[in-house]
């Protein structure tokens, strides 16, 4: 149980393109979803927290107009990197949780984004 | 000082060895403790989830929490080459949904 599917797994696109990444909880309802960014050989850096039906809460230093997050249902959240540039190239990972404080986060398999 | 300290390694052990991975933390409000395994170019996979001090065992894995010392451990028995990965500790308090992660320890199990 507790499967989180993230799509696509790999994106290569030109500078200036907008890229959408989907995160789905397949077998549970995710009240809360999280988006992380991970640089090589580093730990996960939380970008934003989204609750179903509400605006996302962004961490300090993360541009909300650059990284658009939508959490329209209890099983789907999307991250759109708008007008992507080479410095946005990274490994993006989502996680999902039921919202109960005693339940863990479950992670997707990540999206490797490369902006040329 | 970071809230969660974890030795980044790399830690290299022979197949069959017992592996001990550790994290220390400073925030006494942390109540829930997790260990995730992350293979290269993959998302973290939940291995163990514990609440309160004590031990929890699942197959070859044992998680240990000592709240009085603010110290958590993950033991892997009979380590296998397939255990080679980065192990992340993570924790949160009783109300927050956000996790605080360690830096991760890279483990290499050699034949």
PDB file of C-alpha atoms in Angstrom:
ATOM      1  CA  UNK A   1       0.000   0.000   0.000  1.00  0.00           C
ATOM      2  CA  UNK A   2       0.827   3.726   0.122  1.00  0.00           C
ATOM      3  CA  UNK A   3       1.963   4.086  -3.467  1.00  0.00           C
ATOM      4  CA  UNK A   4       2.789   7.487  -4.914  1.00  0.00           C
ATOM      5  CA  UNK A   5       3.218   7.792  -8.656  1.00  0.00           C
ATOM      6  CA  UNK A   6       5.149  10.677 -10.189  1.00  0.00           C
ATOM      7  CA  UNK A   7       5.180  11.463 -13.889  1.00  0.00           C
ATOM      8  CA  UNK A   8       7.176  12.042 -15.999  1.00  0.00           C
ATOM      9  CA  UNK A   9      10.355  10.477 -14.670  1.00  0.00           C
ATOM     10  CA  UNK A  10      12.596  12.405 -17.055  1.00  0.00           C
ATOM     11  CA  UNK A  11      12.162  15.654 -18.953  1.00  0.00           C
ATOM     12  CA  UNK A  12      14.583  17.359 -21.298  1.00  0.00           C
ATOM     13  CA  UNK A  13      13.441  20.625 -22.821  1.00  0.00           C
ATOM     14  CA  UNK A  14      14.584  23.968 -24.125  1.00  0.00           C
ATOM     15  CA  UNK A  15      15.029  27.072 -22.034  1.00  0.00           C
ATOM     16  CA  UNK A  16      11.820  29.085 -21.754  1.00  0.00           C
ATOM     17  CA  UNK A  17       9.536  26.053 -21.793  1.00  0.00           C
ATOM     18  CA  UNK A  18       7.033  25.408 -19.001  1.00  0.00           C
ATOM     19  CA  UNK A  19       7.068  21.901 -17.572  1.00  0.00           C
ATOM     20  CA  UNK A  20       4.307  20.189 -15.601  1.00  0.00           C
ATOM     21  CA  UNK A  21       4.997  17.331 -13.183  1.00  0.00           C
ATOM     22  CA  UNK A  22       2.189  15.198 -11.777  1.00  0.00           C
ATOM     23  CA  UNK A  23       2.064  13.461  -8.413  1.00  0.00           C
ATOM     24  CA  UNK A  24      -0.672  10.937  -7.685  1.00  0.00           C
ATOM     25  CA  UNK A  25      -1.467   8.929  -4.573  1.00  0.00           C
ATOM     26  CA  UNK A  26      -2.739   5.625  -5.973  1.00  0.00           C
ATOM     27  CA  UNK A  27      -4.205   3.845  -2.973  1.00  0.00           C
ATOM     28  CA  UNK A  28      -4.877   6.487  -0.341  1.00  0.00           C
ATOM     29  CA  UNK A  29      -6.275   9.974  -0.067  1.00  0.00           C
ATOM     30  CA  UNK A  30      -3.563  12.579   0.308  1.00  0.00           C
ATOM     31  CA  UNK A  31      -4.775  15.607   2.210  1.00  0.00           C
ATOM     32  CA  UNK A  32      -1.275  17.013   2.089  1.00  0.00           C
ATOM     33  CA  UNK A  33       1.341  16.805  -0.629  1.00  0.00           C
ATOM     34  CA  UNK A  34       4.879  18.087  -0.582  1.00  0.00           C
ATOM     35  CA  UNK A  35       7.294  19.095  -3.321  1.00  0.00           C
ATOM     36  CA  UNK A  36      11.027  18.763  -2.854  1.00  0.00           C
ATOM     37  CA  UNK A  37      14.102  19.535  -4.863  1.00  0.00           C
ATOM     38  CA  UNK A  38      17.269  17.505  -4.530  1.00  0.00           C
ATOM     39  CA  UNK A  39      20.739  18.405  -5.753  1.00  0.00           C
ATOM     40  CA  UNK A  40      23.366  15.692  -6.362  1.00  0.00           C
ATOM     41  CA  UNK A  41      24.610  14.057  -3.173  1.00  0.00           C
ATOM     42  CA  UNK A  42      22.473  16.321  -1.019  1.00  0.00           C
ATOM     43  CA  UNK A  43      19.403  15.781   1.074  1.00  0.00           C
ATOM     44  CA  UNK A  44      15.907  16.843   0.083  1.00  0.00           C
ATOM     45  CA  UNK A  45      15.021  20.529   0.169  1.00  0.00           C
ATOM     46  CA  UNK A  46      11.344  21.240   0.795  1.00  0.00           C
ATOM     47  CA  UNK A  47       9.935  23.697  -1.732  1.00  0.00           C
ATOM     48  CA  UNK A  48       6.270  23.840  -0.774  1.00  0.00           C
ATOM     49  CA  UNK A  49       3.433  22.150   1.056  1.00  0.00           C
ATOM     50  CA  UNK A  50       0.010  21.885  -0.490  1.00  0.00           C
ATOM     51  CA  UNK A  51      -3.283  20.951   1.073  1.00  0.00           C
ATOM     52  CA  UNK A  52      -6.164  19.798  -1.086  1.00  0.00           C
ATOM     53  CA  UNK A  53      -8.317  22.729  -2.129  1.00  0.00           C
ATOM     54  CA  UNK A  54      -6.002  25.364  -0.644  1.00  0.00           C
ATOM     55  CA  UNK A  55      -3.165  27.517  -1.880  1.00  0.00           C
ATOM     56  CA  UNK A  56       0.268  26.035  -1.407  1.00  0.00           C
ATOM     57  CA  UNK A  57       2.610  27.251   1.316  1.00  0.00           C
ATOM     58  CA  UNK A  58       6.050  27.973  -0.095  1.00  0.00           C
ATOM     59  CA  UNK A  59       9.325  27.791   1.791  1.00  0.00           C
ATOM     60  CA  UNK A  60      11.472  30.871   2.098  1.00  0.00           C
ATOM     61  CA  UNK A  61      13.360  31.631  -1.070  1.00  0.00           C
ATOM     62  CA  UNK A  62      11.114  29.600  -3.375  1.00  0.00           C
ATOM     63  CA  UNK A  63       9.428  31.715  -6.049  1.00  0.00           C
ATOM     64  CA  UNK A  64       5.728  30.891  -6.100  1.00  0.00           C
ATOM     65  CA  UNK A  65       5.267  32.434  -9.549  1.00  0.00           C
ATOM     66  CA  UNK A  66       8.058  30.257 -10.861  1.00  0.00           C
ATOM     67  CA  UNK A  67       6.892  27.026  -9.285  1.00  0.00           C
ATOM     68  CA  UNK A  68       3.117  26.793  -9.586  1.00  0.00           C
ATOM     69  CA  UNK A  69       1.463  24.143  -7.447  1.00  0.00           C
ATOM     70  CA  UNK A  70      -2.070  22.877  -7.800  1.00  0.00           C
ATOM     71  CA  UNK A  71      -3.681  20.333  -5.476  1.00  0.00           C
ATOM     72  CA  UNK A  72      -7.180  20.071  -6.885  1.00  0.00           C
ATOM     73  CA  UNK A  73      -8.087  16.623  -5.612  1.00  0.00           C
ATOM     74  CA  UNK A  74      -7.187  14.231  -2.810  1.00  0.00           C
ATOM     75  CA  UNK A  75      -5.115  12.116  -5.192  1.00  0.00           C
ATOM     76  CA  UNK A  76      -3.410  14.599  -7.498  1.00  0.00           C
ATOM     77  CA  UNK A  77      -1.006  17.504  -7.156  1.00  0.00           C
ATOM     78  CA  UNK A  78       0.900  19.167  -9.962  1.00  0.00           C
ATOM     79  CA  UNK A  79       4.050  21.274 -10.035  1.00  0.00           C
ATOM     80  CA  UNK A  80       4.565  23.524 -13.040  1.00  0.00           C
ATOM     81  CA  UNK A  81       7.990  25.029 -13.578  1.00  0.00           C
ATOM     82  CA  UNK A  82       7.234  28.112 -15.605  1.00  0.00           C
ATOM     83  CA  UNK A  83       9.651  29.500 -18.199  1.00  0.00           C
ATOM     84  CA  UNK A  84      12.304  27.052 -17.100  1.00  0.00           C
ATOM     85  CA  UNK A  85      15.986  27.960 -17.343  1.00  0.00           C
ATOM     86  CA  UNK A  86      19.125  25.823 -16.995  1.00  0.00           C
ATOM     87  CA  UNK A  87      19.436  26.723 -13.305  1.00  0.00           C
ATOM     88  CA  UNK A  88      16.062  25.006 -12.731  1.00  0.00           C
ATOM     89  CA  UNK A  89      17.582  21.695 -13.798  1.00  0.00           C
ATOM     90  CA  UNK A  90      17.314  19.365 -10.829  1.00  0.00           C
ATOM     91  CA  UNK A  91      15.660  16.280  -9.374  1.00  0.00           C
ATOM     92  CA  UNK A  92      12.125  17.091  -8.210  1.00  0.00           C
ATOM     93  CA  UNK A  93      10.370  14.710  -5.813  1.00  0.00           C
ATOM     94  CA  UNK A  94       6.834  14.762  -4.457  1.00  0.00           C
ATOM     95  CA  UNK A  95       5.472  13.096  -1.374  1.00  0.00           C
ATOM     96  CA  UNK A  96       1.980  12.552  -0.048  1.00  0.00           C
ATOM     97  CA  UNK A  97       0.477  12.113   3.394  1.00  0.00           C
ATOM     98  CA  UNK A  98      -2.980  11.500   4.754  1.00  0.00           C
ATOM     99  CA  UNK A  99      -2.861  14.526   6.998  1.00  0.00           C
ATOM    100  CA  UNK A 100      -3.010  12.559  10.240  1.00  0.00           C
ATOM    101  CA  UNK A 101       0.004  13.609  12.359  1.00  0.00           C
ATOM    102  CA  UNK A 102       0.931  10.013  13.142  1.00  0.00           C
ATOM    103  CA  UNK A 103       1.167   8.967   9.482  1.00  0.00           C
ATOM    104  CA  UNK A 104       4.394   9.159   7.439  1.00  0.00           C
ATOM    105  CA  UNK A 105       5.022  10.760   4.073  1.00  0.00           C
ATOM    106  CA  UNK A 106       5.323   8.464   1.059  1.00  0.00           C
ATOM    107  CA  UNK A 107       7.453   9.566  -1.846  1.00  0.00           C
ATOM    108  CA  UNK A 108       7.213   9.361  -5.591  1.00  0.00           C
ATOM    109  CA  UNK A 109      10.160   8.250  -7.694  1.00  0.00           C
ATOM    110  CA  UNK A 110      11.136  11.744  -8.713  1.00  0.00           C
ATOM    111  CA  UNK A 111      11.420  13.674 -11.974  1.00  0.00           C
ATOM    112  CA  UNK A 112      14.793  14.499 -13.448  1.00  0.00           C
ATOM    113  CA  UNK A 113      14.458  17.838 -15.201  1.00  0.00           C
ATOM    114  CA  UNK A 114      17.124  19.024 -17.622  1.00  0.00           C
ATOM    115  CA  UNK A 115      16.804  22.435 -19.246  1.00  0.00           C
ATOM    116  CA  UNK A 116      19.036  22.990 -22.265  1.00  0.00           C
TER     117      UNK A 116
ATOM    118  CA  UNK B   1      24.130  23.573  14.597  1.00  0.00           C
ATOM    119  CA  UNK B   2      21.753  21.596  12.387  1.00  0.00           C
ATOM    120  CA  UNK B   3      18.549  20.263  13.917  1.00  0.00           C
ATOM    121  CA  UNK B   4      19.426  16.768  12.707  1.00  0.00           C
ATOM    122  CA  UNK B   5      22.983  15.494  12.370  1.00  0.00           C
ATOM    123  CA  UNK B   6      23.827  12.450  10.272  1.00  0.00           C
ATOM    124  CA  UNK B   7      27.235  11.240   9.143  1.00  0.00           C
ATOM    125  CA  UNK B   8      27.247  11.405   5.318  1.00  0.00           C
ATOM    126  CA  UNK B   9      29.688   8.500   4.980  1.00  0.00           C
ATOM    127  CA  UNK B  10      30.373   6.790   2.691  1.00  0.00           C
ATOM    128  CA  UNK B  11      30.195   3.671   4.815  1.00  0.00           C
ATOM    129  CA  UNK B  12      31.585   0.526   3.208  1.00  0.00           C
ATOM    130  CA  UNK B  13      30.931  -2.896   4.726  1.00  0.00           C
ATOM    131  CA  UNK B  14      31.329  -6.484   3.504  1.00  0.00           C
ATOM    132  CA  UNK B  15      28.301  -8.562   2.647  1.00  0.00           C
ATOM    133  CA  UNK B  16      26.779 -10.172   5.721  1.00  0.00           C
ATOM    134  CA  UNK B  17      27.931  -7.466   8.132  1.00  0.00           C
ATOM    135  CA  UNK B  18      25.694  -5.706  10.623  1.00  0.00           C
ATOM    136  CA  UNK B  19      25.298  -2.067   9.703  1.00  0.00           C
ATOM    137  CA  UNK B  20      24.586   0.673  12.206  1.00  0.00           C
ATOM    138  CA  UNK B  21      23.305   4.033  10.972  1.00  0.00           C
ATOM    139  CA  UNK B  22      22.682   6.899  13.365  1.00  0.00           C
ATOM    140  CA  UNK B  23      21.200  10.355  13.714  1.00  0.00           C
ATOM    141  CA  UNK B  24      21.235  12.825  16.551  1.00  0.00           C
ATOM    142  CA  UNK B  25      18.803  15.682  16.918  1.00  0.00           C
ATOM    143  CA  UNK B  26      18.400  18.771  19.060  1.00  0.00           C
ATOM    144  CA  UNK B  27      14.653  19.469  18.984  1.00  0.00           C
ATOM    145  CA  UNK B  28      12.986  17.730  21.917  1.00  0.00           C
ATOM    146  CA  UNK B  29       9.578  18.270  20.280  1.00  0.00           C
ATOM    147  CA  UNK B  30      10.265  15.586  17.674  1.00  0.00           C
ATOM    148  CA  UNK B  31       7.969  12.628  18.291  1.00  0.00           C
ATOM    149  CA  UNK B  32       7.843  10.666  15.032  1.00  0.00           C
ATOM    150  CA  UNK B  33      10.960   9.159  13.527  1.00  0.00           C
ATOM    151  CA  UNK B  34      11.467   7.652  10.088  1.00  0.00           C
ATOM    152  CA  UNK B  35      14.152   5.946   8.091  1.00  0.00           C
ATOM    153  CA  UNK B  36      14.052   6.135   4.319  1.00  0.00           C
ATOM    154  CA  UNK B  37      16.214   4.328   1.784  1.00  0.00           C
ATOM    155  CA  UNK B  38      17.023   6.118  -1.455  1.00  0.00           C
ATOM    156  CA  UNK B  39      18.584   4.443  -4.439  1.00  0.00           C
ATOM    157  CA  UNK B  40      20.351   6.583  -7.003  1.00  0.00           C
ATOM    158  CA  UNK B  41      17.922   8.555  -9.181  1.00  0.00           C
ATOM    159  CA  UNK B  42      14.891   7.279  -7.246  1.00  0.00           C
ATOM    160  CA  UNK B  43      12.610   8.704  -4.589  1.00  0.00           C
ATOM    161  CA  UNK B  44      13.020   7.803  -0.899  1.00  0.00           C
ATOM    162  CA  UNK B  45      11.342   4.578   0.211  1.00  0.00           C
ATOM    163  CA  UNK B  46       9.962   4.330   3.744  1.00  0.00           C
ATOM    164  CA  UNK B  47      11.725   1.599   5.717  1.00  0.00           C
ATOM    165  CA  UNK B  48      10.778   2.211   9.316  1.00  0.00           C
ATOM    166  CA  UNK B  49       8.399   4.522  11.164  1.00  0.00           C
ATOM    167  CA  UNK B  50       8.520   4.783  14.932  1.00  0.00           C
ATOM    168  CA  UNK B  51       6.978   6.786  17.707  1.00  0.00           C
ATOM    169  CA  UNK B  52       8.441   7.106  21.208  1.00  0.00           C
ATOM    170  CA  UNK B  53      11.555   5.492  22.586  1.00  0.00           C
ATOM    171  CA  UNK B  54      12.269   1.827  22.077  1.00  0.00           C
ATOM    172  CA  UNK B  55      12.957  -0.703  19.351  1.00  0.00           C
ATOM    173  CA  UNK B  56      10.983  -1.730  16.298  1.00  0.00           C
ATOM    174  CA  UNK B  57      11.947  -4.667  14.145  1.00  0.00           C
ATOM    175  CA  UNK B  58      10.957  -5.493  10.569  1.00  0.00           C
ATOM    176  CA  UNK B  59      12.802  -8.350   8.928  1.00  0.00           C
ATOM    177  CA  UNK B  60      16.496  -7.509   8.782  1.00  0.00           C
ATOM    178  CA  UNK B  61      15.890  -3.942   9.938  1.00  0.00           C
ATOM    179  CA  UNK B  62      15.678  -2.659  13.510  1.00  0.00           C
ATOM    180  CA  UNK B  63      14.949   0.959  14.360  1.00  0.00           C
ATOM    181  CA  UNK B  64      15.897   2.258  17.768  1.00  0.00           C
ATOM    182  CA  UNK B  65      14.867   5.542  19.366  1.00  0.00           C
ATOM    183  CA  UNK B  66      16.356   7.008  22.528  1.00  0.00           C
ATOM    184  CA  UNK B  67      14.525  10.239  23.237  1.00  0.00           C
ATOM    185  CA  UNK B  68      16.464  10.943  26.423  1.00  0.00           C
ATOM    186  CA  UNK B  69      19.691  11.064  24.394  1.00  0.00           C
ATOM    187  CA  UNK B  70      18.022  12.476  21.270  1.00  0.00           C
ATOM    188  CA  UNK B  71      19.529   9.648  19.271  1.00  0.00           C
ATOM    189  CA  UNK B  72      18.052   7.277  16.716  1.00  0.00           C
ATOM    190  CA  UNK B  73      19.575   4.281  14.980  1.00  0.00           C
ATOM    191  CA  UNK B  74      18.855   1.884  12.159  1.00  0.00           C
ATOM    192  CA  UNK B  75      20.453  -1.549  12.238  1.00  0.00           C
ATOM    193  CA  UNK B  76      20.659  -3.748   9.168  1.00  0.00           C
ATOM    194  CA  UNK B  77      21.477  -7.412   9.775  1.00  0.00           C
ATOM    195  CA  UNK B  78      23.019  -9.705   7.176  1.00  0.00           C
ATOM    196  CA  UNK B  79      23.637  -6.792   4.827  1.00  0.00           C
ATOM    197  CA  UNK B  80      23.341  -7.458   1.100  1.00  0.00           C
ATOM    198  CA  UNK B  81      24.757  -5.652  -1.949  1.00  0.00           C
ATOM    199  CA  UNK B  82      21.160  -4.615  -2.707  1.00  0.00           C
ATOM    200  CA  UNK B  83      21.215  -2.600   0.533  1.00  0.00           C
ATOM    201  CA  UNK B  84      23.723  -0.232  -1.075  1.00  0.00           C
ATOM    202  CA  UNK B  85      21.895   3.100  -1.084  1.00  0.00           C
ATOM    203  CA  UNK B  86      21.621   6.370   0.794  1.00  0.00           C
ATOM    204  CA  UNK B  87      19.765   6.138   4.111  1.00  0.00           C
ATOM    205  CA  UNK B  88      17.940   9.225   5.300  1.00  0.00           C
ATOM    206  CA  UNK B  89      16.647   9.747   8.799  1.00  0.00           C
ATOM    207  CA  UNK B  90      13.662  12.065   9.138  1.00  0.00           C
ATOM    208  CA  UNK B  91      11.581  13.293  12.031  1.00  0.00           C
ATOM    209  CA  UNK B  92       8.698  15.577  12.908  1.00  0.00           C
ATOM    210  CA  UNK B  93       6.868  16.872  15.936  1.00  0.00           C
ATOM    211  CA  UNK B  94       3.315  15.991  16.887  1.00  0.00           C
ATOM    212  CA  UNK B  95       1.570  18.760  15.028  1.00  0.00           C
ATOM    213  CA  UNK B  96       3.729  19.690  12.059  1.00  0.00           C
ATOM    214  CA  UNK B  97       3.388  17.874   8.785  1.00  0.00           C
ATOM    215  CA  UNK B  98       6.852  18.899   7.582  1.00  0.00           C
ATOM    216  CA  UNK B  99       9.761  16.535   7.985  1.00  0.00           C
ATOM    217  CA  UNK B 100      13.248  17.472   9.092  1.00  0.00           C
ATOM    218  CA  UNK B 101      15.814  15.310   7.326  1.00  0.00           C
ATOM    219  CA  UNK B 102      19.350  14.291   8.057  1.00  0.00           C
ATOM    220  CA  UNK B 103      21.870  14.708   5.257  1.00  0.00           C
ATOM    221  CA  UNK B 104      21.766  10.977   4.478  1.00  0.00           C
ATOM    222  CA  UNK B 105      24.434   8.276   4.850  1.00  0.00           C
ATOM    223  CA  UNK B 106      25.733   6.543   1.745  1.00  0.00           C
ATOM    224  CA  UNK B 107      26.137   2.815   2.344  1.00  0.00           C
ATOM    225  CA  UNK B 108      28.093   0.471   0.112  1.00  0.00           C
ATOM    226  CA  UNK B 109      27.854  -3.274   0.751  1.00  0.00           C
ATOM    227  CA  UNK B 110      30.639  -5.109  -1.039  1.00  0.00           C
ATOM    228  CA  UNK B 111      30.832  -8.750  -2.137  1.00  0.00           C
TER     229      UNK B 111
END
